Amino acid sequence: YAMQTPPELWDRSHIFDCKHGNMAMEMELRYYYGEMSAAQYRTVRRLQEIQSNKSAQSVSFKSC
């Protein structure tokens, strides 16, 4: 599940905060190596999506 999509497509965290852009990548690696359960992973990803959707309207991809 986690590794089907290239990180640059699913990781939208850098849209609203470039400094945290690799946080989702780190979580994907933790999930991939079994340090995080699938349920935990999905929950955190969902929270990230909500957060980025709230914040991304005024910031474009190009800002990074």
GROMACS .gro file of C-alpha atoms in nm:
model
   64
    1TYR     CA    1   0.000   0.000   0.000
    2ALA     CA    2   0.256   0.255   0.111
    3MET     CA    3   0.508   0.211  -0.167
    4GLN     CA    4   0.278   0.216  -0.469
    5THR     CA    5   0.287   0.592  -0.522
    6PRO     CA    6   0.608   0.793  -0.569
    7PRO     CA    7   0.673   1.014  -0.266
    8GLU     CA    8   0.667   1.331  -0.477
    9LEU     CA    9   0.304   1.258  -0.564
   10TRP     CA   10   0.160   1.168  -0.224
   11ASP     CA   11   0.376   1.379   0.005
   12ARG     CA   12   0.201   1.715   0.002
   13SER     CA   13   0.338   1.825   0.338
   14HIS     CA   14   0.603   2.042   0.168
   15ILE     CA   15   0.327   2.252   0.012
   16PHE     CA   16   0.244   2.422   0.340
   17ASP     CA   17   0.577   2.387   0.516
   18CYS     CA   18   0.899   2.313   0.329
   19LYS     CA   19   1.084   2.243   0.653
   20HIS     CA   20   0.861   1.944   0.724
   21GLY     CA   21   0.854   1.819   0.367
   22ASN     CA   22   1.037   1.494   0.444
   23MET     CA   23   0.828   1.401   0.748
   24ALA     CA   24   0.589   1.189   0.544
   25MET     CA   25   0.880   1.021   0.367
   26GLU     CA   26   1.025   0.930   0.705
   27MET     CA   27   0.692   0.782   0.811
   28GLU     CA   28   0.667   0.584   0.489
   29LEU     CA   29   1.009   0.433   0.558
   30ARG     CA   30   0.913   0.351   0.917
   31TYR     CA   31   0.596   0.187   0.793
   32TYR     CA   32   0.784   0.000   0.522
   33TYR     CA   33   1.034  -0.136   0.772
   34GLY     CA   34   0.761  -0.242   1.013
   35GLU     CA   35   0.814   0.017   1.284
   36MET     CA   36   0.463   0.157   1.237
   37SER     CA   37   0.142  -0.038   1.192
   38ALA     CA   38  -0.077   0.013   0.886
   39ALA     CA   39  -0.351   0.161   1.105
   40GLN     CA   40  -0.111   0.411   1.261
   41TYR     CA   41   0.025   0.500   0.919
   42ARG     CA   42  -0.319   0.563   0.770
   43THR     CA   43  -0.424   0.774   1.069
   44VAL     CA   44  -0.118   0.997   1.048
   45ARG     CA   45  -0.147   1.029   0.671
   46ARG     CA   46  -0.512   1.132   0.708
   47LEU     CA   47  -0.422   1.396   0.965
   48GLN     CA   48  -0.152   1.526   0.731
   49GLU     CA   49  -0.399   1.548   0.444
   50ILE     CA   50  -0.643   1.746   0.656
   51GLN     CA   51  -0.362   1.974   0.770
   52SER     CA   52  -0.227   2.031   0.419
   53ASN     CA   53  -0.572   2.087   0.272
   54LYS     CA   54  -0.635   2.360   0.527
   55SER     CA   55  -0.300   2.525   0.465
   56ALA     CA   56  -0.231   2.468   0.097
   57GLN     CA   57  -0.481   2.709  -0.055
   58SER     CA   58  -0.259   3.016  -0.030
   59VAL     CA   59   0.072   2.843  -0.099
   60SER     CA   60   0.179   2.693  -0.429
   61PHE     CA   61   0.416   2.408  -0.512
   62LYS     CA   62   0.662   2.660  -0.653
   63SER     CA   63   0.716   2.828  -0.317
   64CYS     CA   64   0.973   2.565  -0.224
   0.00000   0.00000   0.00000
